[in-house]
Coordinates of C-alpha atoms and ligand atoms in Angstrom, one line a residue:
M1 CA 9.2 -48.7 -14.0
L2 CA 8.0 -48.5 -10.5
S3 CA 9.5 -45.9 -8.2
T4 CA 11.7 -46.9 -5.4
M5 CA 10.0 -44.7 -2.8
Q6 CA 8.3 -45.8 0.4
D7 CA 4.5 -45.7 0.4
V8 CA 3.4 -44.4 3.8
S9 CA -0.1 -43.4 4.6
L10 CA -0.7 -39.6 5.1
T11 CA -2.9 -39.5 8.1
V12 CA -4.2 -37.2 10.8
T13 CA -2.5 -39.5 13.3
R14 CA 0.9 -38.6 11.9
I15 CA 0.1 -34.9 12.3
L16 CA -1.0 -35.5 15.9
K17 CA 2.1 -37.5 16.8
H18 CA 4.3 -34.9 15.2
G19 CA 2.6 -31.9 16.8
M20 CA 2.5 -33.3 20.4
T21 CA 6.2 -34.3 20.4
I22 CA 8.3 -32.2 18.1
H23 CA 6.1 -29.1 18.8
G24 CA 5.1 -30.1 22.3
K25 CA 5.8 -26.7 23.7
S26 CA 3.5 -24.8 21.3
Q27 CA 0.3 -23.6 22.8
V28 CA -3.4 -23.5 22.3
T29 CA -4.8 -20.5 24.2
T30 CA -8.6 -20.4 24.7
W31 CA -10.4 -17.2 25.7
T32 CA -12.5 -17.7 28.8
G33 CA -13.9 -14.2 29.4
E34 CA -12.1 -14.3 32.7
A35 CA -8.9 -12.7 33.9
E36 CA -6.8 -15.6 32.5
P37 CA -7.4 -17.6 29.3
Q38 CA -6.9 -21.4 29.4
R39 CA -3.5 -22.4 28.1
R40 CA -2.5 -25.9 27.0
S41 CA 0.6 -27.0 25.3
F42 CA 0.4 -29.2 22.2
A43 CA 1.9 -32.0 24.4
E44 CA -1.0 -31.6 26.8
I45 CA -3.6 -31.3 24.0
G46 CA -2.1 -34.5 22.5
E47 CA -2.2 -36.4 25.7
R48 CA -5.8 -35.3 26.4
A49 CA -6.7 -36.3 22.8
T50 CA -5.2 -39.7 23.5
R51 CA -7.2 -40.1 26.7
L52 CA -10.3 -38.9 24.8
A53 CA -9.8 -41.6 22.2
N54 CA -9.4 -44.2 24.9
A55 CA -12.6 -43.0 26.5
L56 CA -14.6 -43.0 23.3
K57 CA -13.4 -46.6 22.6
D58 CA -13.6 -48.1 26.0
E59 CA -16.5 -46.3 27.6
L60 CA -18.7 -45.2 24.7
G61 CA -17.8 -48.2 22.5
V62 CA -17.0 -46.1 19.4
V63 CA -15.7 -48.5 16.7
G64 CA -14.7 -48.4 13.1
D65 CA -15.8 -45.4 11.1
Q66 CA -18.6 -44.4 13.4
R67 CA -19.4 -40.7 13.3
V68 CA -18.6 -38.6 16.4
A69 CA -20.2 -35.1 16.1
T70 CA -19.0 -31.9 17.8
L71 CA -21.2 -28.9 18.6
M72 CA -18.5 -26.6 19.9
W73 CA -16.9 -23.3 19.7
N74 CA -13.2 -22.9 18.8
N75 CA -11.4 -24.1 21.9
G76 CA -8.8 -26.5 23.3
E77 CA -11.3 -29.4 23.8
H78 CA -12.5 -29.0 20.2
V79 CA -8.8 -29.3 19.0
E80 CA -8.5 -32.5 21.2
A81 CA -11.6 -33.9 19.4
Y82 CA -10.2 -32.9 16.0
F83 CA -7.2 -35.3 16.6
A84 CA -8.7 -38.0 18.8
I85 CA -11.6 -39.0 16.6
P86 CA -9.9 -39.4 13.2
S87 CA -6.8 -40.9 14.7
M88 CA -8.8 -43.7 16.2
G89 CA -10.3 -44.4 12.8
A90 CA -13.7 -42.8 13.5
V91 CA -15.1 -39.7 11.6
L92 CA -15.2 -36.3 13.1
H93 CA -18.4 -34.5 12.2
T94 CA -18.4 -30.8 13.0
L95 CA -21.9 -29.4 13.4
N96 CA -22.6 -25.8 12.4
L97 CA -24.1 -24.3 15.5
R98 CA -25.7 -21.4 13.5
L99 CA -27.9 -23.6 11.4
P100 CA -31.6 -23.7 11.9
A101 CA -32.8 -26.6 14.1
E102 CA -34.4 -28.6 11.2
Q103 CA -31.2 -28.5 9.2
L104 CA -29.1 -29.7 12.2
I105 CA -31.6 -32.5 12.8
W106 CA -31.4 -33.5 9.1
I107 CA -27.6 -33.5 9.1
V108 CA -27.1 -35.5 12.3
N109 CA -29.6 -38.1 11.1
H110 CA -28.1 -38.2 7.6
A111 CA -24.6 -38.8 9.1
A112 CA -26.1 -41.2 11.7
D113 CA -23.9 -39.7 14.4
R114 CA -23.5 -41.9 17.5
V115 CA -21.9 -39.4 19.9
V116 CA -22.0 -35.7 20.1
I117 CA -19.5 -33.7 22.1
A118 CA -21.0 -30.4 23.0
N119 CA -20.0 -27.2 24.8
G120 CA -22.1 -26.6 27.9
T121 CA -23.0 -23.2 26.6
L122 CA -24.6 -24.8 23.6
L123 CA -26.9 -27.1 25.5
P124 CA -29.9 -24.7 25.0
L125 CA -29.5 -25.4 21.3
L126 CA -28.8 -29.1 21.6
A127 CA -31.3 -30.2 24.2
P128 CA -34.5 -29.5 22.2
L129 CA -33.0 -31.4 19.2
L130 CA -32.2 -34.6 21.0
P131 CA -35.7 -36.2 20.8
H132 CA -35.3 -35.9 17.0
L133 CA -31.8 -37.5 16.9
P134 CA -32.4 -41.3 17.4
T135 CA -28.8 -42.3 16.4
I136 CA -27.2 -40.2 19.2
E137 CA -26.5 -42.6 22.1
H138 CA -24.1 -40.4 24.1
V139 CA -23.7 -36.7 24.8
V140 CA -20.4 -35.5 26.2
V141 CA -20.5 -32.1 27.7
A142 CA -17.4 -29.8 27.9
G143 CA -16.9 -26.5 29.6
P144 CA -19.3 -24.3 31.5
G145 CA -23.1 -24.4 31.0
D146 CA -26.3 -25.6 32.6
R147 CA -26.3 -29.4 32.6
S148 CA -29.9 -29.6 33.9
L149 CA -31.1 -28.8 30.4
L150 CA -30.3 -32.4 29.6
D151 CA -32.4 -33.9 32.4
G152 CA -34.5 -36.7 31.2
C153 CA -33.0 -36.8 27.7
A154 CA -32.6 -40.2 26.1
P155 CA -28.9 -40.4 25.3
Q156 CA -26.4 -41.0 28.1
V157 CA -24.8 -37.9 29.4
H158 CA -21.0 -37.7 30.2
E159 CA -18.9 -35.0 31.7
Y160 CA -15.9 -34.4 29.3
E161 CA -13.3 -33.9 32.1
E162 CA -14.6 -36.9 34.1
L163 CA -14.7 -39.1 31.0
I164 CA -11.1 -38.5 30.0
A165 CA -9.7 -38.5 33.5
D166 CA -7.7 -41.6 34.5
R167 CA -7.6 -43.0 30.9
P168 CA -4.4 -44.4 29.4
T169 CA -2.0 -41.8 27.9
T170 CA -1.1 -44.1 25.1
F171 CA -3.4 -45.6 22.4
D172 CA -2.7 -48.3 19.9
W173 CA -3.5 -46.1 16.9
P174 CA -4.8 -48.2 14.0
E175 CA -3.2 -48.3 10.6
I176 CA -5.5 -46.2 8.6
D177 CA -6.0 -46.2 4.8
E178 CA -5.2 -42.6 3.9
R179 CA -8.2 -42.5 1.5
S180 CA -10.7 -43.2 4.3
A181 CA -12.8 -40.4 5.7
A182 CA -11.4 -38.5 8.7
A183 CA -13.9 -35.6 8.9
L184 CA -17.3 -34.7 7.6
C185 CA -18.7 -31.2 7.0
Y186 CA -22.0 -30.3 5.4
T187 CA -22.3 -27.4 3.0
S188 CA -24.4 -24.6 4.4
G189 CA -27.2 -25.8 2.0
T190 CA -28.6 -22.5 0.6
T191 CA -30.4 -24.5 -2.0
G192 CA -31.8 -28.0 -1.5
D193 CA -30.6 -30.3 1.3
P194 CA -27.2 -29.8 2.8
K195 CA -24.5 -32.0 1.2
G196 CA -21.8 -33.9 3.2
V197 CA -18.2 -33.5 2.2
A198 CA -16.0 -36.2 3.7
Y199 CA -12.4 -35.2 3.9
S200 CA -9.9 -38.1 3.7
H201 CA -6.8 -38.4 5.9
R202 CA -4.7 -37.9 2.8
S203 CA -6.6 -34.8 1.7
I204 CA -6.3 -33.2 5.2
Y205 CA -2.6 -34.0 5.3
L206 CA -1.8 -32.5 1.8
H207 CA -4.1 -29.5 2.5
S208 CA -2.3 -28.8 5.7
M209 CA 1.0 -28.7 3.8
Q210 CA -0.5 -26.2 1.4
V211 CA -1.7 -24.0 4.2
N212 CA 1.8 -24.0 5.5
M213 CA 3.4 -23.1 2.3
A214 CA 4.7 -19.5 2.1
E215 CA 2.5 -18.8 -0.9
S216 CA -0.5 -19.6 1.4
M217 CA -0.4 -18.8 5.1
G218 CA 3.2 -19.8 5.6
L219 CA 3.4 -19.6 9.4
T220 CA 5.9 -21.1 11.8
D221 CA 6.2 -21.8 15.5
Q222 CA 7.1 -18.2 16.0
D223 CA 3.6 -17.3 15.0
T224 CA 0.3 -17.3 16.8
T225 CA -2.9 -17.5 14.7
L226 CA -6.2 -16.2 16.0
V227 CA -8.6 -18.7 14.6
V228 CA -11.9 -16.8 14.4
V229 CA -13.2 -18.9 11.5
P230 CA -15.2 -21.6 13.2
Q231 CA -14.0 -25.1 13.5
F232 CA -17.3 -26.1 12.0
H233 CA -16.6 -24.0 8.9
V234 CA -14.4 -26.2 6.7
N235 CA -12.2 -27.3 9.6
A236 CA -11.4 -23.7 10.5
W237 CA -9.9 -23.5 7.0
G238 CA -7.5 -26.3 7.9
L239 CA -5.7 -24.3 10.6
P240 CA -5.8 -26.8 13.5
H241 CA -4.2 -29.5 11.4
A242 CA -1.7 -27.1 9.8
T243 CA -0.6 -25.8 13.2
F244 CA 0.2 -29.2 14.5
M245 CA 2.4 -29.8 11.5
T246 CA 4.6 -26.7 12.1
G247 CA 4.0 -25.7 15.8
I248 CA 2.0 -22.6 15.1
N249 CA 0.4 -21.4 18.3
M250 CA -3.3 -21.1 18.3
L251 CA -5.5 -18.4 20.0
M252 CA -9.1 -19.7 20.2
P253 CA -11.9 -17.2 20.9
D254 CA -14.5 -19.8 22.1
R255 CA -17.8 -18.0 22.2
F256 CA -16.3 -14.5 22.5
L257 CA -16.7 -13.6 18.9
Q258 CA -18.0 -10.1 19.3
P259 CA -15.8 -7.2 18.1
A260 CA -15.0 -5.9 21.6
P261 CA -13.6 -9.2 23.1
L262 CA -11.8 -9.9 19.8
A263 CA -10.1 -6.5 19.9
E264 CA -9.1 -7.2 23.5
M265 CA -7.7 -10.6 22.8
I266 CA -5.6 -9.3 19.9
E267 CA -4.2 -6.5 22.0
R268 CA -3.4 -8.8 25.0
E269 CA -2.2 -12.0 23.3
R270 CA -0.6 -10.3 20.2
P271 CA -1.4 -12.9 17.5
T272 CA 0.7 -12.5 14.3
H273 CA -2.0 -13.9 12.1
A274 CA -5.8 -14.3 12.0
A275 CA -8.4 -15.9 9.8
A276 CA -12.0 -14.9 9.4
V277 CA -14.7 -13.8 6.9
P278 CA -15.1 -10.2 5.9
T279 CA -18.1 -9.5 8.2
I280 CA -15.9 -10.1 11.3
W281 CA -13.3 -7.7 10.0
Q282 CA -16.0 -5.1 9.2
G283 CA -17.3 -5.4 12.8
L284 CA -13.8 -5.2 14.3
L285 CA -13.0 -2.1 12.2
A286 CA -16.1 -0.3 13.6
E287 CA -15.1 -1.3 17.1
V288 CA -11.5 -0.1 16.9
T289 CA -12.6 3.1 15.2
A290 CA -14.8 3.8 18.2
N291 CA -12.4 2.4 20.8
P292 CA -8.8 2.3 19.5
R293 CA -6.8 -0.9 20.2
D294 CA -3.4 -2.0 19.1
L295 CA -3.8 -4.6 16.4
S296 CA -0.4 -4.1 15.0
S297 CA 0.9 -7.6 16.0
M298 CA -1.1 -9.1 13.1
S299 CA 1.3 -8.9 10.2
Q300 CA -1.0 -11.1 8.0
V301 CA -4.7 -11.8 8.1
T302 CA -6.4 -14.3 5.9
I303 CA -9.7 -13.1 4.7
G304 CA -12.1 -15.1 2.6
G305 CA -15.4 -17.0 2.5
S306 CA -16.9 -14.1 0.6
A307 CA -15.4 -11.2 -1.4
C308 CA -13.3 -8.8 0.6
P309 CA -14.3 -5.2 -0.2
P310 CA -11.2 -3.4 -1.3
A311 CA -12.2 -0.5 0.9
L312 CA -11.9 -2.8 3.9
M313 CA -8.4 -3.8 2.8
E314 CA -7.4 -0.2 2.6
A315 CA -8.8 0.6 6.0
Y316 CA -6.7 -2.2 7.6
D317 CA -3.7 -1.1 5.6
R318 CA -4.0 2.2 7.4
L319 CA -4.0 0.3 10.7
G320 CA -0.8 -1.6 9.7
V321 CA -2.7 -4.9 9.2
R322 CA -2.4 -6.6 5.9
L323 CA -5.4 -8.5 4.7
C324 CA -4.7 -11.3 2.3
H325 CA -7.6 -12.4 0.2
A326 CA -8.3 -16.1 -0.2
W327 CA -10.9 -18.1 -2.0
G328 CA -12.2 -21.6 -1.2
M329 CA -15.3 -23.7 -0.4
T330 CA -16.4 -26.5 1.8
E331 CA -15.7 -28.8 -1.1
T332 CA -12.1 -27.5 -1.5
S333 CA -11.0 -28.1 2.1
P334 CA -11.1 -25.0 1.6
L335 CA -7.8 -23.6 0.3
G336 CA -8.2 -22.7 -3.4
T337 CA -6.4 -19.5 -4.1
M338 CA -4.5 -16.8 -2.0
A339 CA -3.7 -13.3 -3.2
H340 CA 0.0 -12.8 -2.5
P341 CA 1.2 -10.5 -5.4
P342 CA 4.1 -11.6 -7.5
A343 CA 7.6 -10.5 -6.7
G344 CA 9.2 -7.2 -7.6
L345 CA 6.2 -4.9 -7.5
T346 CA 5.7 -1.5 -5.9
P347 CA 2.7 -1.2 -3.4
E348 CA 0.8 0.5 -6.2
E349 CA 1.5 -2.3 -8.6
E350 CA 0.6 -4.9 -6.0
W351 CA -2.8 -3.5 -5.4
P352 CA -4.6 -4.9 -8.5
Y353 CA -3.3 -8.4 -7.4
R354 CA -4.3 -8.0 -3.8
I355 CA -7.9 -7.4 -4.6
T356 CA -8.2 -10.6 -6.8
Q357 CA -9.2 -13.8 -5.1
G358 CA -5.6 -14.9 -5.5
R359 CA -3.2 -17.2 -7.3
L360 CA -3.8 -20.9 -7.9
P361 CA -1.3 -23.2 -6.2
A362 CA 0.3 -26.1 -8.0
S363 CA -2.1 -28.7 -6.6
V364 CA -5.3 -26.9 -7.5
E365 CA -6.1 -27.2 -11.2
A366 CA -8.7 -24.8 -12.6
R367 CA -10.6 -24.2 -15.8
L368 CA -13.3 -21.7 -16.8
V369 CA -16.3 -23.0 -18.6
G370 CA -18.5 -20.7 -20.8
P371 CA -22.3 -20.9 -21.2
A372 CA -22.0 -23.5 -24.1
G373 CA -19.6 -25.7 -22.2
E374 CA -16.6 -24.3 -24.0
I375 CA -13.3 -24.0 -22.1
L376 CA -12.3 -20.3 -21.9
A377 CA -8.9 -18.7 -22.2
W378 CA -7.0 -17.4 -19.1
D379 CA -6.8 -13.8 -20.5
G380 CA -8.2 -11.9 -17.6
E381 CA -11.3 -11.1 -19.6
S382 CA -13.2 -14.2 -20.6
A383 CA -15.7 -14.9 -17.8
G384 CA -17.0 -18.3 -17.1
E385 CA -17.9 -20.8 -14.3
L386 CA -14.9 -21.9 -12.4
E387 CA -14.2 -25.6 -12.2
V388 CA -11.4 -27.1 -10.1
R389 CA -9.8 -30.4 -9.4
G390 CA -7.1 -31.7 -7.1
A391 CA -6.1 -33.9 -4.2
W392 CA -8.2 -31.9 -1.6
I393 CA -11.2 -31.2 -3.8
A394 CA -14.4 -33.1 -3.4
G395 CA -15.3 -35.5 -6.2
S396 CA -18.6 -36.6 -4.7
Y397 CA -20.9 -36.1 -1.7
Y398 CA -21.5 -38.4 1.2
G399 CA -24.5 -40.7 0.6
G400 CA -25.4 -41.2 4.3
A401 CA -25.0 -44.3 6.4
G402 CA -25.2 -47.3 4.1
G403 CA -25.9 -45.1 1.1
E404 CA -23.7 -44.6 -2.0
N405 CA -21.7 -41.4 -2.4
F406 CA -23.2 -39.4 -5.2
R407 CA -22.2 -36.9 -7.9
P408 CA -24.9 -34.4 -8.7
E409 CA -24.7 -33.2 -12.3
D410 CA -24.8 -29.6 -11.3
K411 CA -21.9 -30.0 -8.9
I412 CA -19.5 -32.5 -10.5
S413 CA -18.8 -32.5 -14.2
E414 CA -18.9 -35.7 -16.2
D415 CA -15.1 -35.8 -16.3
G416 CA -14.8 -35.3 -12.6
W417 CA -14.2 -31.5 -12.0
L418 CA -16.0 -29.7 -9.2
K419 CA -18.3 -27.0 -10.6
T420 CA -17.9 -24.2 -8.1
G421 CA -20.9 -22.1 -9.1
D422 CA -18.6 -19.1 -9.0
V423 CA -18.2 -17.0 -12.1
G424 CA -14.9 -15.2 -12.8
V425 CA -11.9 -14.6 -14.9
I426 CA -8.3 -15.9 -14.6
S427 CA -5.2 -14.0 -15.7
A428 CA -2.4 -15.5 -17.7
D429 CA -0.4 -15.8 -14.6
G430 CA -3.1 -17.7 -12.7
F431 CA -4.8 -15.0 -10.6
L432 CA -8.5 -15.6 -10.2
T433 CA -11.0 -12.8 -10.0
L434 CA -14.5 -13.7 -9.1
T435 CA -17.2 -11.5 -10.6
D436 CA -20.1 -13.2 -8.9
R437 CA -21.9 -16.4 -7.8
A438 CA -23.6 -17.8 -10.9
K439 CA -26.9 -17.4 -9.2
D440 CA -26.3 -13.8 -8.0
V441 CA -25.2 -12.2 -11.2
I442 CA -27.7 -9.6 -12.5
K443 CA -28.8 -10.3 -16.1
S444 CA -29.9 -6.9 -17.4
G445 CA -31.0 -6.6 -21.0
G446 CA -28.7 -9.4 -22.1
E447 CA -25.7 -8.0 -20.3
W448 CA -24.3 -9.1 -17.0
I449 CA -23.8 -6.8 -14.0
S450 CA -21.6 -8.0 -11.2
S451 CA -23.4 -7.6 -7.8
V452 CA -20.0 -7.9 -6.1
D453 CA -18.6 -4.9 -8.1
L454 CA -21.5 -2.7 -7.1
E455 CA -21.2 -3.8 -3.4
N456 CA -17.5 -3.1 -3.4
A457 CA -18.0 0.3 -5.0
L458 CA -20.8 1.2 -2.5
M459 CA -18.8 0.0 0.5
A460 CA -16.0 2.4 -0.5
H461 CA -18.3 5.3 0.5
P462 CA -17.3 6.5 4.0
E463 CA -20.9 6.6 5.2
V464 CA -21.8 3.1 4.0
A465 CA -21.3 0.4 6.7
E466 CA -22.5 -2.5 4.5
A467 CA -24.2 -2.9 1.2
A468 CA -25.7 -5.9 -0.6
V469 CA -26.9 -5.9 -4.2
V470 CA -29.4 -8.4 -5.6
A471 CA -31.1 -8.9 -8.9
V472 CA -34.8 -8.1 -8.9
P473 CA -37.3 -8.7 -11.8
D474 CA -37.7 -5.8 -14.2
E475 CA -40.3 -5.6 -17.0
R476 CA -38.1 -3.9 -19.4
W477 CA -34.6 -5.3 -18.7
G478 CA -35.5 -8.7 -17.3
E479 CA -33.4 -8.0 -14.1
R480 CA -32.1 -4.9 -12.5
P481 CA -30.0 -4.3 -9.4
L482 CA -31.6 -3.5 -6.1
A483 CA -29.1 -1.9 -3.6
T484 CA -29.7 -2.5 0.1
V485 CA -27.6 -0.3 2.2
V486 CA -26.6 0.0 5.9
L487 CA -25.5 3.5 6.7
T488 CA -23.0 4.4 9.4
E489 CA -24.5 5.9 12.6
G490 CA -25.7 9.5 12.1
S491 CA -25.3 9.5 8.4
T492 CA -27.7 11.6 6.3
V493 CA -26.4 10.6 2.9
S494 CA -29.1 10.4 0.2
Y495 CA -29.7 7.7 -2.4
T496 CA -28.9 10.3 -5.1
D497 CA -25.6 11.0 -3.4
L498 CA -24.8 7.3 -3.3
R499 CA -25.7 6.9 -6.9
D500 CA -23.5 9.8 -7.9
F501 CA -20.7 8.3 -5.9
L502 CA -21.2 5.0 -7.7
A503 CA -21.2 6.8 -11.1
Q504 CA -17.6 7.7 -10.5
T505 CA -16.5 4.1 -10.9
V506 CA -19.4 2.2 -12.4
A507 CA -20.9 2.3 -15.9
K508 CA -24.1 4.4 -16.1
W509 CA -26.3 1.5 -17.3
Q510 CA -25.3 -0.5 -14.3
L511 CA -26.3 2.0 -11.7
P512 CA -29.2 0.7 -9.5
E513 CA -32.4 2.7 -9.7
R514 CA -33.9 0.7 -6.7
W515 CA -32.6 1.5 -3.2
A516 CA -33.6 0.4 0.3
L517 CA -32.1 1.2 3.7
V518 CA -31.8 -1.8 6.0
P519 CA -30.7 -2.0 9.6
A520 CA -28.3 -4.9 8.8
V521 CA -27.6 -7.1 5.8
P522 CA -28.9 -10.6 6.6
K523 CA -26.2 -13.2 7.1
T524 CA -25.9 -16.9 6.5
S525 CA -24.8 -19.4 9.2
V526 CA -21.2 -18.7 8.3
G527 CA -21.5 -15.0 8.2
K528 CA -21.9 -14.3 4.4
F529 CA -24.5 -12.0 2.9
D530 CA -27.7 -14.0 2.6
K531 CA -29.0 -12.8 -0.7
K532 CA -31.8 -15.4 -0.8
V533 CA -33.3 -13.6 2.3
I534 CA -33.0 -10.2 0.6
R535 CA -34.6 -11.4 -2.6
K536 CA -37.5 -12.9 -0.6
S537 CA -38.0 -9.7 1.5
Y538 CA -38.2 -7.8 -1.7
A539 CA -40.6 -10.2 -3.3
D540 CA -42.8 -10.2 -0.1
G541 CA -42.9 -6.4 -0.2
E542 CA -41.1 -6.1 3.2
L543 CA -38.5 -3.6 2.0
E544 CA -39.2 0.1 1.7
V545 CA -37.8 0.6 -1.8
T546 CA -37.2 4.0 -3.3
E547 CA -36.9 4.3 -7.1
L548 CA -34.7 7.0 -8.5
Ligands
AMP1 P1 -18.7 -22.3 1.7 O1 -18.7 -23.7 1.2 O2 -19.8 -22.0 2.6 O3 -17.4 -21.9 2.3 O4 -18.9 -21.3 0.5 C1 -18.1 -21.3 -0.6 C2 -18.4 -20.1 -1.5 O5 -18.1 -18.9 -0.8 C3 -17.6 -20.0 -2.8 O6 -18.1 -20.9 -3.8 C4 -17.7 -18.6 -3.1 O7 -18.9 -18.3 -3.7 C5 -17.7 -17.9 -1.8 N1 -16.3 -17.4 -1.5 C6 -15.4 -17.9 -0.7 N2 -14.3 -17.2 -0.7 C7 -14.6 -16.1 -1.5 C8 -13.8 -14.9 -1.9 N3 -12.6 -14.7 -1.4 N4 -14.4 -14.0 -2.7 C9 -15.7 -14.3 -3.1 N5 -16.4 -15.3 -2.8 C10 -15.9 -16.2 -2.0

């Protein structure tokens, strides 16, 4: 029997139309570094997005599913591009401005982007790439920055504001198949070439609904979210789309991502929510410890992208800011799990739940797979690789213009599940605890040591600012942990002190014997510990290692 329900396409266009009318008064505030931020209502953003779509179609000749790239900070214009491009049927391709030049060139060429919208402040990055980007025919420049950097470049250059001025404020939005691509984002590519994940209109729509569920971020038009997570990092975790669904106000930091301006914008604009990776929160904590600021408006902060050290969560608890841990990936749109504890618990009882990666929502199915391919129990103890599937989980990767999408064996199982490369356990009530990345786990004498556990234990020491632990080859045990540590300013703590501190919570055989002080832990393009770089520095003999 067929259902009697209507079959409507779930598209980004619907989200745009809804946000710009029903929530027309909600605001996107962009930090400018000047006395006043830029403020635009959703109605204005929607109108400007409509004008941008007209300009892209009529002036730049964008048709069909052509790719329009953005090389932009989080700001009002980027939100306009987020809605204009997919709603006209084209594909928004967000470029990660922290990638090395060769990777950006590879990615733009792979996607065959025709247009790039860039912030003026990023032209020093874009201009030298252009000779290597033959598919780019147009560069649209938004915001301040030195335009002369583009003198003599091959593509046509347009001024964003001039381009969208005097365009119609209506657009004959096409009927879009909800399964077609709306946005494209490449994985950060720590191994091999980057891989393109193409989100569909439908996946974005459904993911936005999940973001807005109370078991996830659950915000309303009474909230303001500070979107620190870049719009090029998995669509800013889905926030720009989710906000247009429910009218959540957005506070966008543009290029002012340093701890001091972030602290200032929180104190002045009083967001109720924020989203960012742990390194941002580490930096902000150091800043407000040195120069106290009022962060108390933020009743909830979503933290993810890499494991949140429990000590960081405790430090923010003391500031009255509750960090809520979330897990996800580029391939999962990214919302996988969020760590809201179950009902009816005391704060002490909640704690073990808060430090997990979180609970699975109804729409994300998960399984744990053991080394022999066996499916493991959800008993909170059996550790295996996490595999997931669902309506906003990638089932393949973009094959490039004219190429077939592909399903690498190490990423997609034969029966269609995404292999996350994350190792962990799941409790009977669906809380996921990651113990490591499959490739970061330390295999010592046939036993596994979790690098994340050691890092978390080390970062609980008051004189440790950051710590990253990697596996290094060891003649006797195969692999052993190397602890690289960043100490707080003026600290004189010794390696023996740190090892004794670790011994309070970590089994003796897991204690690292190799230690190195580093000025900073190297980070990836999206702010995660870059363990590949640490392993290489060790292999190249660049670290001053002390053996205890
Ligand atoms: P990306 O696609 O760059 O966002 O990276 C996704 C990966 O980040 C995941 O596969 C995890 O290894 C890691 N990750 C994301 N969130 C968390 C978290 N809350 N705890 C630990 N690792 C995380």
